[in-house]
Tab-separated table of C-alpha atoms in Angstrom:
chain	number	residue	atom	x	y	z
V	784	MET	CA	-25.150	21.414	-7.988
V	785	ALA	CA	-23.210	18.370	-9.128
V	786	GLY	CA	-20.472	20.593	-10.552
V	787	MET	CA	-20.172	22.502	-7.290
V	788	GLY	CA	-19.920	19.250	-5.375
V	789	ILE	CA	-17.107	18.043	-7.610
V	790	ALA	CA	-15.350	21.382	-7.230
V	791	ARG	CA	-15.584	21.201	-3.424
V	792	GLN	CA	-14.229	17.660	-3.502
V	793	LEU	CA	-11.302	18.753	-5.656
V	794	LEU	CA	-10.503	21.663	-3.350
V	795	ARG	CA	-10.813	19.519	-0.223
V	796	ALA	CA	-8.841	16.526	-1.556
V	797	PRO	CA	-5.316	17.749	-0.662
V	798	PHE	CA	-6.291	18.358	2.945
V	799	THR	CA	-7.986	15.077	3.875
V	800	VAL	CA	-6.373	12.552	6.186
V	801	GLY	CA	-6.449	9.898	3.464
V	802	ALA	CA	-4.636	12.158	1.003
V	803	VAL	CA	-1.944	12.979	3.553
V	804	ARG	CA	-1.467	9.277	4.322
V	805	GLU	CA	-1.177	8.395	0.640
V	806	LEU	CA	1.324	11.191	0.048
V	807	ALA	CA	3.314	10.006	3.062
V	808	PHE	CA	3.219	6.470	1.641
V	809	CYS	CA	4.530	7.767	-1.684
V	810	LEU	CA	7.376	9.600	0.072
V	811	CYS	CA	8.238	6.542	2.166
V	812	GLY	CA	7.879	4.384	-0.933
V	813	VAL	CA	10.485	6.443	-2.756
V	814	VAL	CA	12.910	6.093	0.165
V	815	ALA	CA	12.149	2.393	0.489
V	816	GLY	CA	12.628	1.953	-3.251
V	817	VAL	CA	16.118	3.394	-2.958
V	818	LEU	CA	16.757	0.986	-0.077
V	819	ASP	CA	15.482	-1.926	-2.182
V	820	PHE	CA	18.234	-1.315	-4.711
V	821	ALA	CA	20.927	-0.081	-2.351
V	822	VAL	CA	20.999	-3.156	-0.098
V	823	PRO	CA	21.440	-5.761	-2.898
V	824	GLY	CA	23.949	-3.455	-4.587
V	825	VAL	CA	26.048	-3.202	-1.422
V	826	VAL	CA	25.899	-6.981	-0.924
V	827	PHE	CA	26.902	-7.693	-4.503
V	828	GLY	CA	29.654	-5.062	-4.477
V	829	SER	CA	31.048	-6.247	-1.154
V	830	ALA	CA	31.124	-9.883	-2.235
V	831	TYR	CA	32.750	-8.974	-5.532
V	832	GLY	CA	35.294	-6.730	-3.830
V	833	LEU	CA	36.268	-9.382	-1.289
V	834	ALA	CA	36.625	-12.002	-3.998
V	835	THR	CA	38.836	-9.863	-6.223
V	836	LEU	CA	40.842	-8.192	-3.473
V	837	THR	CA	43.753	-10.585	-3.746
V	838	GLY	CA	44.137	-10.055	-7.494
V	839	ALA	CA	43.601	-6.295	-7.542
V	840	GLY	CA	47.293	-5.298	-7.697
V	841	ARG	CA	48.689	-8.086	-9.810
V	842	GLY	CA	49.359	-8.013	-13.495
V	843	SER	CA	50.532	-5.256	-15.841
V	844	ALA	CA	48.997	-1.877	-16.415
V	845	VAL	CA	47.401	-3.179	-19.601
V	846	GLU	CA	45.846	-6.212	-17.932
V	847	PRO	CA	42.712	-7.258	-19.811
V	848	ALA	CA	39.329	-6.213	-18.333
V	849	VAL	CA	38.130	-9.783	-17.928
V	850	THR	CA	40.464	-11.636	-15.607
V	851	PRO	CA	40.095	-14.910	-13.701
V	852	ALA	CA	39.933	-12.906	-10.490
V	853	ALA	CA	37.100	-10.792	-11.894
V	854	LEU	CA	35.203	-13.851	-13.091
V	855	GLY	CA	35.696	-15.505	-9.714
V	856	GLY	CA	34.475	-12.344	-7.992
V	857	VAL	CA	31.329	-12.278	-10.110
V	858	ALA	CA	30.687	-15.977	-9.370
V	859	VAL	CA	31.153	-15.487	-5.628
V	860	ALA	CA	28.954	-12.381	-5.725
V	861	LEU	CA	26.196	-14.264	-7.548
V	862	VAL	CA	26.324	-17.120	-5.041
V	863	ALA	CA	26.245	-14.632	-2.170
V	864	MET	CA	23.261	-12.903	-3.735
V	865	ALA	CA	21.436	-16.222	-4.189
V	866	LEU	CA	21.958	-17.039	-0.509
V	867	LEU	CA	21.231	-13.561	0.842
V	868	ALA	CA	18.444	-12.504	-1.514
V	869	PRO	CA	15.579	-14.431	0.195
V	870	PRO	CA	16.371	-13.184	3.733
V	871	ILE	CA	16.801	-9.645	2.395
V	872	GLY	CA	13.550	-10.012	0.466
V	873	ARG	CA	11.759	-11.102	3.648
V	874	ALA	CA	13.168	-8.160	5.621
V	875	LEU	CA	12.239	-5.611	2.953
V	876	SER	CA	8.800	-7.226	2.551
V	877	ALA	CA	8.152	-6.799	6.264
V	878	LEU	CA	9.045	-3.100	5.928
V	879	HIS	CA	6.667	-2.602	3.015
V	880	ARG	CA	3.856	-4.493	4.759
V	881	ARG	CA	4.228	-2.256	7.823
V	882	LEU	CA	4.139	0.875	5.651
V	883	ALA	CA	1.044	-0.361	3.824
V	884	ALA	CA	-0.692	-1.258	7.093
V	885	ARG	CA	0.203	2.009	8.826
V	886	LEU	CA	-0.460	4.460	5.982
V	887	LEU	CA	-2.915	2.698	3.639
V	888	SER	CA	-4.747	0.436	6.126
V	889	ILE	CA	-3.878	-2.546	3.932
V	890	ALA	CA	-3.549	-5.567	6.206
V	891	VAL	CA	-1.370	-8.280	4.653
V	892	ASP	CA	-0.630	-11.351	6.739
V	893	PRO	CA	3.065	-12.164	7.138
V	894	PRO	CA	4.353	-15.421	5.676
V	895	THR	CA	5.137	-18.435	7.773
V	896	ALA	CA	8.570	-18.719	9.323
V	897	ARG	CA	11.279	-20.045	7.048
V	898	ARG	CA	12.576	-23.518	7.730
V	899	PRO	CA	16.297	-23.858	8.495
V	900	GLY	CA	18.697	-25.231	5.938
V	901	LEU	CA	20.393	-24.182	2.711
V	902	ARG	CA	17.756	-25.773	0.494
V	903	ALA	CA	14.996	-23.959	2.374
V	904	ILE	CA	16.787	-20.642	1.756
V	905	LEU	CA	17.074	-21.213	-1.976
V	906	SER	CA	13.440	-22.366	-2.272
V	907	ASP	CA	11.990	-19.688	0.008
V	908	GLY	CA	8.930	-18.510	-1.941
V	909	PRO	CA	8.053	-15.478	0.257
V	910	GLY	CA	11.681	-14.317	0.138
V	911	TRP	CA	11.876	-14.499	-3.650
V	912	ARG	CA	8.490	-12.767	-3.977
V	913	GLY	CA	9.955	-10.017	-1.802
V	914	VAL	CA	12.884	-9.791	-4.208
V	915	ALA	CA	10.452	-9.565	-7.145
V	916	TYR	CA	8.576	-6.752	-5.401
V	917	SER	CA	11.856	-4.929	-4.784
V	918	LEU	CA	12.646	-5.131	-8.496
V	919	LEU	CA	9.191	-3.790	-9.341
V	920	LYS	CA	9.563	-0.996	-6.814
V	921	LEU	CA	11.591	1.139	-9.248
V	922	PRO	CA	8.809	1.519	-11.848
V	923	LEU	CA	6.257	1.743	-9.026
V	924	SER	CA	8.245	4.622	-7.540
V	925	ILE	CA	7.978	6.757	-10.682
V	926	PRO	CA	4.349	7.892	-10.144
V	927	GLN	CA	5.090	8.194	-6.419
V	928	ILE	CA	7.998	10.545	-7.152
V	929	TYR	CA	5.708	12.500	-9.449
V	930	ALA	CA	3.112	12.858	-6.658
V	931	VAL	CA	5.699	14.010	-4.124
V	932	VAL	CA	7.197	16.490	-6.598
V	933	CYS	CA	3.751	17.859	-7.404
V	934	PHE	CA	2.964	18.332	-3.728
V	935	VAL	CA	6.314	19.840	-2.685
V	936	GLY	CA	6.640	21.894	-5.875
V	937	GLY	CA	3.073	23.087	-5.509
V	938	VAL	CA	3.732	24.393	-2.000
V	939	VAL	CA	6.944	26.097	-3.185
V	940	ASN	CA	5.250	27.717	-6.179
V	941	LEU	CA	2.409	28.995	-4.002
V	942	SER	CA	4.963	30.901	-1.955
V	943	TYR	CA	6.389	32.986	-4.848
V	944	PRO	CA	4.162	36.062	-4.285
V	945	LEU	CA	4.939	35.974	-0.552
V	946	TRP	CA	8.734	36.152	-0.661
V	947	TRP	CA	9.167	38.065	-3.926
V	948	GLY	CA	8.841	41.472	-2.267
V	949	LEU	CA	11.381	40.555	0.426
V	950	PHE	CA	14.196	39.233	-1.739
V	951	ARG	CA	13.633	40.715	-5.193
V	952	ASN	CA	14.128	44.448	-4.532
V	953	PRO	CA	17.530	45.196	-6.105
V	954	PRO	CA	19.024	48.710	-6.256
V	955	GLU	CA	18.205	50.817	-9.287
V	956	GLY	CA	20.236	49.807	-12.284
V	957	VAL	CA	20.789	46.234	-11.048
V	958	ARG	CA	19.059	43.499	-13.001
V	959	LEU	CA	18.568	40.146	-11.317
V	960	SER	CA	18.426	36.864	-13.125
V	961	PRO	CA	14.909	35.411	-13.619
V	962	VAL	CA	13.673	32.824	-11.124
V	963	PRO	CA	12.779	29.421	-12.601
V	964	VAL	CA	9.423	27.841	-11.796
V	965	VAL	CA	9.347	24.055	-11.989
V	966	THR	CA	6.084	22.414	-13.105
V	967	PRO	CA	5.240	18.903	-14.354
V	968	LEU	CA	4.951	20.322	-17.877
V	969	GLY	CA	8.292	22.072	-17.861
V	970	VAL	CA	10.150	25.067	-16.455
V	971	PHE	CA	9.359	28.733	-17.052
V	972	ASP	CA	11.027	31.896	-15.734
V	973	VAL	CA	9.548	34.658	-13.600
V	974	GLU	CA	11.071	38.133	-13.834
V	975	THR	CA	8.381	40.386	-12.318
V	976	TYR	CA	6.026	40.362	-9.381
V	977	ALA	CA	3.092	39.965	-11.751
V	978	GLY	CA	4.726	36.827	-13.059
V	979	THR	CA	4.654	35.283	-9.573
V	980	PHE	CA	0.914	34.853	-9.912
V	981	ALA	CA	1.540	32.496	-12.795
V	982	ALA	CA	3.779	30.509	-10.441
V	983	PHE	CA	1.016	30.684	-7.818
V	984	ALA	CA	-1.534	29.327	-10.296
V	985	ALA	CA	0.828	26.526	-11.310
V	986	GLY	CA	1.429	25.679	-7.648
V	987	ALA	CA	-2.298	25.566	-6.926
V	988	ALA	CA	-2.855	23.234	-9.887
V	989	MET	CA	0.013	20.991	-8.771
V	990	LEU	CA	-1.317	20.884	-5.219
V	991	LEU	CA	-4.749	19.850	-6.466
V	992	VAL	CA	-3.343	17.191	-8.794
V	993	ALA	CA	-0.910	15.706	-6.238
V	994	PRO	CA	-3.465	13.742	-4.111
V	995	TRP	CA	-5.040	12.127	-7.163
V	996	VAL	CA	-1.653	11.055	-8.509
V	997	ALA	CA	-0.724	9.809	-5.026
V	998	HIS	CA	-4.013	7.896	-4.805
V	999	ALA	CA	-3.422	6.183	-8.143
V	1000	ALA	CA	0.198	5.372	-7.251
V	1001	ALA	CA	-0.716	4.061	-3.779
V	1002	THR	CA	-3.581	1.970	-5.180
V	1003	LEU	CA	-1.282	0.364	-7.756
V	1004	ASP	CA	1.428	-0.282	-5.171
V	1005	GLY	CA	-1.119	-1.698	-2.721
V	1006	ALA	CA	-2.411	-4.118	-5.357
V	1007	VAL	CA	1.134	-5.353	-6.028
V	1008	ILE	CA	1.753	-5.708	-2.276
V	1009	ARG	CA	-1.380	-7.838	-1.907
V	1010	ARG	CA	-0.338	-9.969	-4.860
V	1011	LEU	CA	3.340	-10.538	-4.036
V	1012	LEU	CA	3.806	-9.985	-0.292
V	1013	ALA	CA	0.767	-11.892	0.979
V	1014	PRO	CA	1.139	-15.608	1.783
V	1015	GLY	CA	0.455	-18.005	-1.061
V	1016	SER	CA	-2.990	-19.512	-1.498
V	1017	MET	CA	-1.884	-22.852	-0.082
V	1018	THR	CA	-0.279	-21.179	2.933
V	1019	GLN	CA	-3.411	-19.139	3.553
V	1020	ARG	CA	-5.525	-22.277	3.253
V	1021	VAL	CA	-3.363	-24.155	5.762
V	1022	ARG	CA	-3.410	-21.190	8.143
V	1023	HIS	CA	-7.185	-20.928	7.822
V	1024	LEU	CA	-7.586	-24.643	8.519
V	1025	GLU	CA	-5.353	-24.349	11.584
V	1026	GLN	CA	-7.399	-21.438	12.888
V	1027	SER	CA	-10.625	-23.300	12.115
V	1028	ARG	CA	-9.364	-26.386	13.940
V	1029	THR	CA	-8.489	-24.275	16.978
V	1030	GLN	CA	-11.905	-22.597	16.845
V	1031	VAL	CA	-13.702	-25.944	16.573
V	1032	LEU	CA	-11.805	-27.312	19.570
V	1033	ASP	CA	-12.547	-24.168	21.586
V	1034	ASP	CA	-16.238	-24.328	20.638
V	1035	ALA	CA	-16.412	-28.017	21.565
V	1036	ALA	CA	-14.792	-27.338	24.944
V	1037	ALA	CA	-17.121	-24.383	25.574
V	1038	THR	CA	-20.149	-26.510	24.626
V	1039	LEU	CA	-19.098	-29.272	27.023
V	1040	ARG	CA	-18.629	-26.740	29.836
V	1041	ARG	CA	-22.042	-25.232	29.103
V	1042	LEU	CA	-23.707	-28.657	29.101
V	1043	GLU	CA	-22.014	-29.589	32.365
V	1044	ARG	CA	-23.093	-26.300	33.945
V	1045	ASP	CA	-26.668	-26.522	32.648
V	1046	ILE	CA	-27.049	-30.135	33.748
V	1047	HIS	CA	-25.542	-29.420	37.162
V	1048	ASP	CA	-27.560	-26.267	37.777
V	1049	GLY	CA	-30.778	-27.460	36.153
V	1050	ALA	CA	-31.756	-31.068	35.586
V	1051	GLN	CA	-29.409	-32.530	38.240
V	1052	ILE	CA	-30.781	-30.311	41.016
V	1053	ARG	CA	-34.367	-30.984	39.925
V	1054	LEU	CA	-33.778	-34.748	39.874
V	1055	ALA	CA	-32.113	-34.590	43.287
V	1056	THR	CA	-35.171	-32.743	44.583
V	1057	VAL	CA	-37.433	-35.394	43.016
V	1058	ALA	CA	-35.474	-38.142	44.757
V	1059	LEU	CA	-35.664	-36.281	48.057
V	1060	ASN	CA	-39.438	-35.754	47.750
V	1061	LEU	CA	-39.983	-39.404	46.835
V	1062	GLY	CA	-37.947	-40.496	49.837
V	1063	MET	CA	-39.928	-38.234	52.150
V	1064	ALA	CA	-43.199	-39.458	50.600
V	1065	ALA	CA	-42.145	-43.081	51.170
V	1066	GLU	CA	-41.348	-42.218	54.788
V	1067	LYS	CA	-44.795	-40.666	55.224
V	1068	LEU	CA	-46.482	-43.704	53.724
V	1069	GLY	CA	-44.597	-46.049	56.023
V	1070	ASP	CA	-43.363	-49.554	55.438
V	1071	SER	CA	-46.692	-51.312	56.110
V	1072	GLY	CA	-50.088	-50.769	57.578
V	1073	GLN	CA	-51.883	-47.462	57.807
V	1074	PRO	CA	-49.977	-44.473	56.231
V	1075	ARG	CA	-48.638	-42.021	58.764
V	1076	ASP	CA	-49.555	-38.851	56.847
V	1077	LEU	CA	-51.391	-39.537	53.617
V	1078	ASP	CA	-52.106	-35.879	52.703
V	1079	GLN	CA	-48.486	-34.832	53.061
V	1080	ALA	CA	-47.362	-37.917	51.111
V	1081	ARG	CA	-49.690	-36.938	48.270
V	1082	GLU	CA	-48.282	-33.405	48.339
V	1083	LEU	CA	-44.721	-34.711	48.199
V	1084	LEU	CA	-45.582	-37.040	45.304
V	1085	ALA	CA	-47.149	-34.108	43.423
V	1086	LEU	CA	-43.979	-32.061	43.977
V	1087	ALA	CA	-41.885	-34.997	42.760
V	1088	ALA	CA	-44.021	-35.343	39.627
V	1089	SER	CA	-43.761	-31.601	38.928
V	1090	GLY	CA	-39.985	-31.704	39.451
V	1091	ALA	CA	-39.667	-34.656	37.088
V	1092	LYS	CA	-41.554	-32.728	34.397
V	1093	ASP	CA	-39.311	-29.704	34.892
V	1094	ALA	CA	-36.190	-31.870	34.679
V	1095	LEU	CA	-37.541	-33.450	31.502
V	1096	ALA	CA	-38.109	-29.968	30.033
V	1097	ASP	CA	-34.551	-28.944	30.953
V	1098	LEU	CA	-33.137	-32.045	29.275
V	1099	ARG	CA	-35.303	-31.406	26.224
V	1100	ASP	CA	-33.938	-27.851	26.018
V	1101	LEU	CA	-30.387	-29.167	26.257
V	1102	VAL	CA	-30.992	-31.623	23.438
V	1103	HIS	CA	-32.681	-28.870	21.424
V	1104	GLY	CA	-29.550	-26.740	21.797
V	1105	ILE	CA	-27.386	-29.557	20.406
V	1106	HIS	CA	-29.594	-30.624	17.515
V	1107	PRO	CA	-33.138	-29.233	17.196
V	1108	PRO	CA	-35.600	-32.070	16.529
V	1109	VAL	CA	-37.402	-29.823	14.046
V	1110	LEU	CA	-34.405	-30.251	11.717
V	1111	ASP	CA	-35.283	-33.904	11.261
V	1112	ASN	CA	-37.711	-32.808	8.537
V	1113	GLY	CA	-35.154	-30.552	6.820
V	1114	LEU	CA	-34.305	-26.871	6.724
V	1115	PRO	CA	-37.497	-25.617	4.992
V	1116	ASP	CA	-39.773	-26.896	7.775
V	1117	ALA	CA	-37.340	-25.857	10.504
V	1118	LEU	CA	-37.026	-22.296	9.191
V	1119	ALA	CA	-40.784	-22.085	8.616
V	1120	THR	CA	-41.334	-22.969	12.274
V	1121	LEU	CA	-38.715	-20.417	13.290
V	1122	ALA	CA	-40.369	-17.708	11.164
V	1123	ASN	CA	-43.818	-18.455	12.586
V	1124	THR	CA	-42.554	-18.050	16.157
V	1125	SER	CA	-40.648	-14.801	15.470
V	1126	VAL	CA	-41.829	-11.633	17.191
V	1127	ILE	CA	-41.082	-9.624	14.013
V	1128	PRO	CA	-42.989	-10.606	10.847
V	1129	VAL	CA	-40.732	-12.700	8.615
V	1130	SER	CA	-40.898	-13.292	4.868
V	1131	LEU	CA	-39.239	-16.622	4.175
V	1132	ARG	CA	-37.954	-18.047	0.900
V	1133	VAL	CA	-36.133	-21.374	0.820
V	1134	ASP	CA	-34.735	-22.892	-2.368
V	1135	VAL	CA	-32.490	-25.812	-1.424
V	1136	PRO	CA	-32.793	-28.522	-4.096
V	1137	VAL	CA	-30.266	-30.817	-2.407
V	1138	ARG	CA	-30.235	-31.360	1.339
V	1139	PRO	CA	-26.887	-30.303	2.842
V	1140	ALA	CA	-24.892	-32.216	5.437
V	1141	PRO	CA	-26.437	-32.378	8.935
V	1142	ALA	CA	-23.691	-30.212	10.444
V	1143	ILE	CA	-24.287	-27.506	7.816
V	1144	GLU	CA	-28.047	-27.726	8.351
V	1145	THR	CA	-27.549	-27.174	12.053
V	1146	MET	CA	-25.180	-24.265	11.397
V	1147	ALA	CA	-27.638	-22.583	8.995
V	1148	TYR	CA	-30.496	-23.056	11.474
V	1149	PHE	CA	-28.591	-21.577	14.406
V	1150	CYS	CA	-27.332	-18.704	12.214
V	1151	THR	CA	-30.915	-17.838	11.325
V	1152	THR	CA	-31.941	-18.117	14.976
V	1153	GLU	CA	-29.107	-15.821	16.090
V	1154	LEU	CA	-29.743	-13.242	13.360
V	1155	LEU	CA	-33.493	-13.128	14.056
V	1156	ALA	CA	-32.776	-12.752	17.769
V	1157	ASN	CA	-30.388	-9.871	17.041
V	1158	ALA	CA	-32.984	-8.199	14.817
V	1159	THR	CA	-35.568	-8.505	17.590
V	1160	LYS	CA	-33.253	-7.095	20.280
V	1161	HIS	CA	-31.379	-4.355	18.457
V	1162	SER	CA	-32.789	-3.387	15.054
V	1163	ARG	CA	-36.251	-1.986	15.926
V	1164	ALA	CA	-37.321	-3.462	12.593
V	1165	SER	CA	-40.906	-3.987	11.461
V	1166	HIS	CA	-40.143	-6.697	8.934
V	1167	VAL	CA	-37.397	-9.248	8.237
V	1168	THR	CA	-36.675	-11.127	5.020
V	1169	VAL	CA	-34.923	-14.507	5.145
V	1170	ASP	CA	-33.631	-16.099	1.925
V	1171	LEU	CA	-31.890	-19.470	1.876
V	1172	VAL	CA	-30.621	-20.596	-1.517
V	1173	GLY	CA	-28.583	-23.608	-2.551
V	1174	ASP	CA	-26.199	-22.541	-5.304
V	1175	GLY	CA	-23.934	-25.246	-6.670
V	1176	ASP	CA	-21.851	-26.519	-3.775
V	1177	ARG	CA	-22.576	-23.499	-1.535
V	1178	LEU	CA	-25.474	-22.669	0.769
V	1179	ARG	CA	-26.236	-18.941	0.951
V	1180	LEU	CA	-28.351	-17.364	3.668
V	1181	HIS	CA	-29.446	-13.709	3.498
V	1182	VAL	CA	-31.232	-11.998	6.391
V	1183	CYS	CA	-32.361	-8.414	5.777
V	1184	ASP	CA	-34.338	-6.131	8.095
V	1185	ASP	CA	-35.701	-2.579	7.744
V	1186	GLY	CA	-34.396	-1.439	11.131
V	1187	VAL	CA	-32.086	1.341	12.254
V	1188	GLY	CA	-28.868	-0.346	11.057
V	1189	GLY	CA	-25.498	0.109	12.708
V	1190	ALA	CA	-24.848	-3.594	13.350
V	1191	ASP	CA	-21.204	-3.913	14.382
V	1192	PRO	CA	-19.474	-7.150	15.496
V	1193	ALA	CA	-17.273	-5.091	17.846
V	1194	ARG	CA	-20.293	-3.941	19.854
V	1195	GLY	CA	-21.050	-7.329	21.348
V	1196	THR	CA	-24.181	-8.258	19.385
V	1197	GLY	CA	-23.027	-11.870	19.005
V	1198	LEU	CA	-21.938	-11.345	15.396
V	1199	SER	CA	-18.228	-11.774	16.106
V	1200	GLY	CA	-18.747	-15.167	17.723
V	1201	LEU	CA	-21.106	-16.151	14.926
V	1202	ALA	CA	-18.496	-15.150	12.343
V	1203	GLN	CA	-15.895	-17.312	14.098
V	1204	ARG	CA	-18.181	-20.355	14.135
V	1205	ILE	CA	-19.042	-19.849	10.466
V	1206	SER	CA	-15.358	-19.512	9.599
V	1207	ALA	CA	-14.643	-22.765	11.438
V	1208	ALA	CA	-17.095	-24.444	9.037
V	1209	ASP	CA	-15.186	-22.957	6.051
V	1210	GLY	CA	-17.881	-20.331	5.585
V	1211	HIS	CA	-17.997	-16.559	5.434
V	1212	LEU	CA	-20.124	-13.860	7.092
V	1213	SER	CA	-20.573	-10.433	5.489
V	1214	ILE	CA	-22.398	-7.477	7.052
V	1215	ALA	CA	-23.840	-4.384	5.359
V	1216	SER	CA	-25.498	-2.220	7.998
V	1217	PRO	CA	-25.183	1.534	7.439
V	1218	ALA	CA	-26.534	3.913	10.058
V	1219	GLY	CA	-30.251	4.320	9.437
V	1220	GLY	CA	-30.565	0.877	7.876
V	1221	PRO	CA	-31.311	-1.414	6.299
V	1222	THR	CA	-29.196	-4.254	7.632
V	1223	ARG	CA	-28.254	-7.097	5.298
V	1224	ILE	CA	-26.256	-10.019	6.641
V	1225	SER	CA	-25.122	-12.820	4.346
V	1226	VAL	CA	-23.828	-16.223	5.354
V	1227	ASP	CA	-22.009	-18.425	2.857
V	1228	LEU	CA	-21.566	-22.078	3.842
V	1229	PRO	CA	-20.366	-25.182	1.991
V	1230	TYR	CA	-22.780	-28.041	1.412
V	1231	GLN	CA	-20.286	-30.410	2.992
V	1232	PRO	CA	-18.173	-29.425	6.045
């Protein structure tokens, strides 16, 4: 059974969408590789030609090969290349990133914009890395050419039995030259119709080999693209910090708006009602002497007391949403309380030898709350496991349920917003939730924000 499965995979490989995309990337990579060398060559040749134009017709017929004009042309060409290489490298890098994103689904962030000035051009790291990739494109193109040749040659060789009867029927006594068949292992000739089946077999083998060669070539090229055409580690760090800062500011503004709305719609209205009831009760009691309506005054005072309790509960909920009081005793007690109140049975394990920063504690607590709420609403799970482990300078939270799986941040389960908040704290959220379950969500946070 395993052998049949492998055979089916081999037969199906040339006709999958991924194989077609990788073959298309190899074909485009070959063309782009030619462009990588053609553009610098034209620039160098043009600069050299312009520099030596004035001295081209001077001197005798036996003028030495190395002339001052030639040396000056080479110097000017080298200077022109040094000034033009980074912008050309950036332009070609953008082309290769688009090809990788479109055909290989490899998303590589573009570099930051280049600063103006001659010094910035000469020290442009992304531009020079683009130049380095262009130089590496020639050896990278060799397996890509091989894949394209295998695919195109395979299709051509498969067609030999089809057209042989149409074009290889010469009159009696006429002998046609043999037809060459090109294969990766060499060239052989076909002289008869029976020989076309050898070409057919070679074409079938080439067609089956082509996607695997293309996959290897595209994987190697993609790894080089990630290494050379992605922003540097420092640039990525700065960009991440800028995005985190923006996210933190947006979260702070959203929290303030939520608090204003909750206070206005909740505690403020309740307190206004309390004040109104107290005023009406005071009016019923009167300023002095016998109360006007003692029973109604008691009723109003009871309503005021009830409203005050409700307002106090609203304010307590607001404070709980900012910093749960249960965290005062640390994460183990807070998560134990959370597990005990969960609708789904929870197995909890906490191993945090060193207490993290308060902001990280709050983040870990709210992450657990959100993930347990999601499991209750969407997973149809019968059991949830929560592990919180302190490992070096990182705090790792794992929440796993035995539900139906299929958790997707794009489906509005709150995971996308949670991932953004975790990223703002220099953390990372990873989700493994295949259809049918189980769902395992991991949160990695620093000990210090």
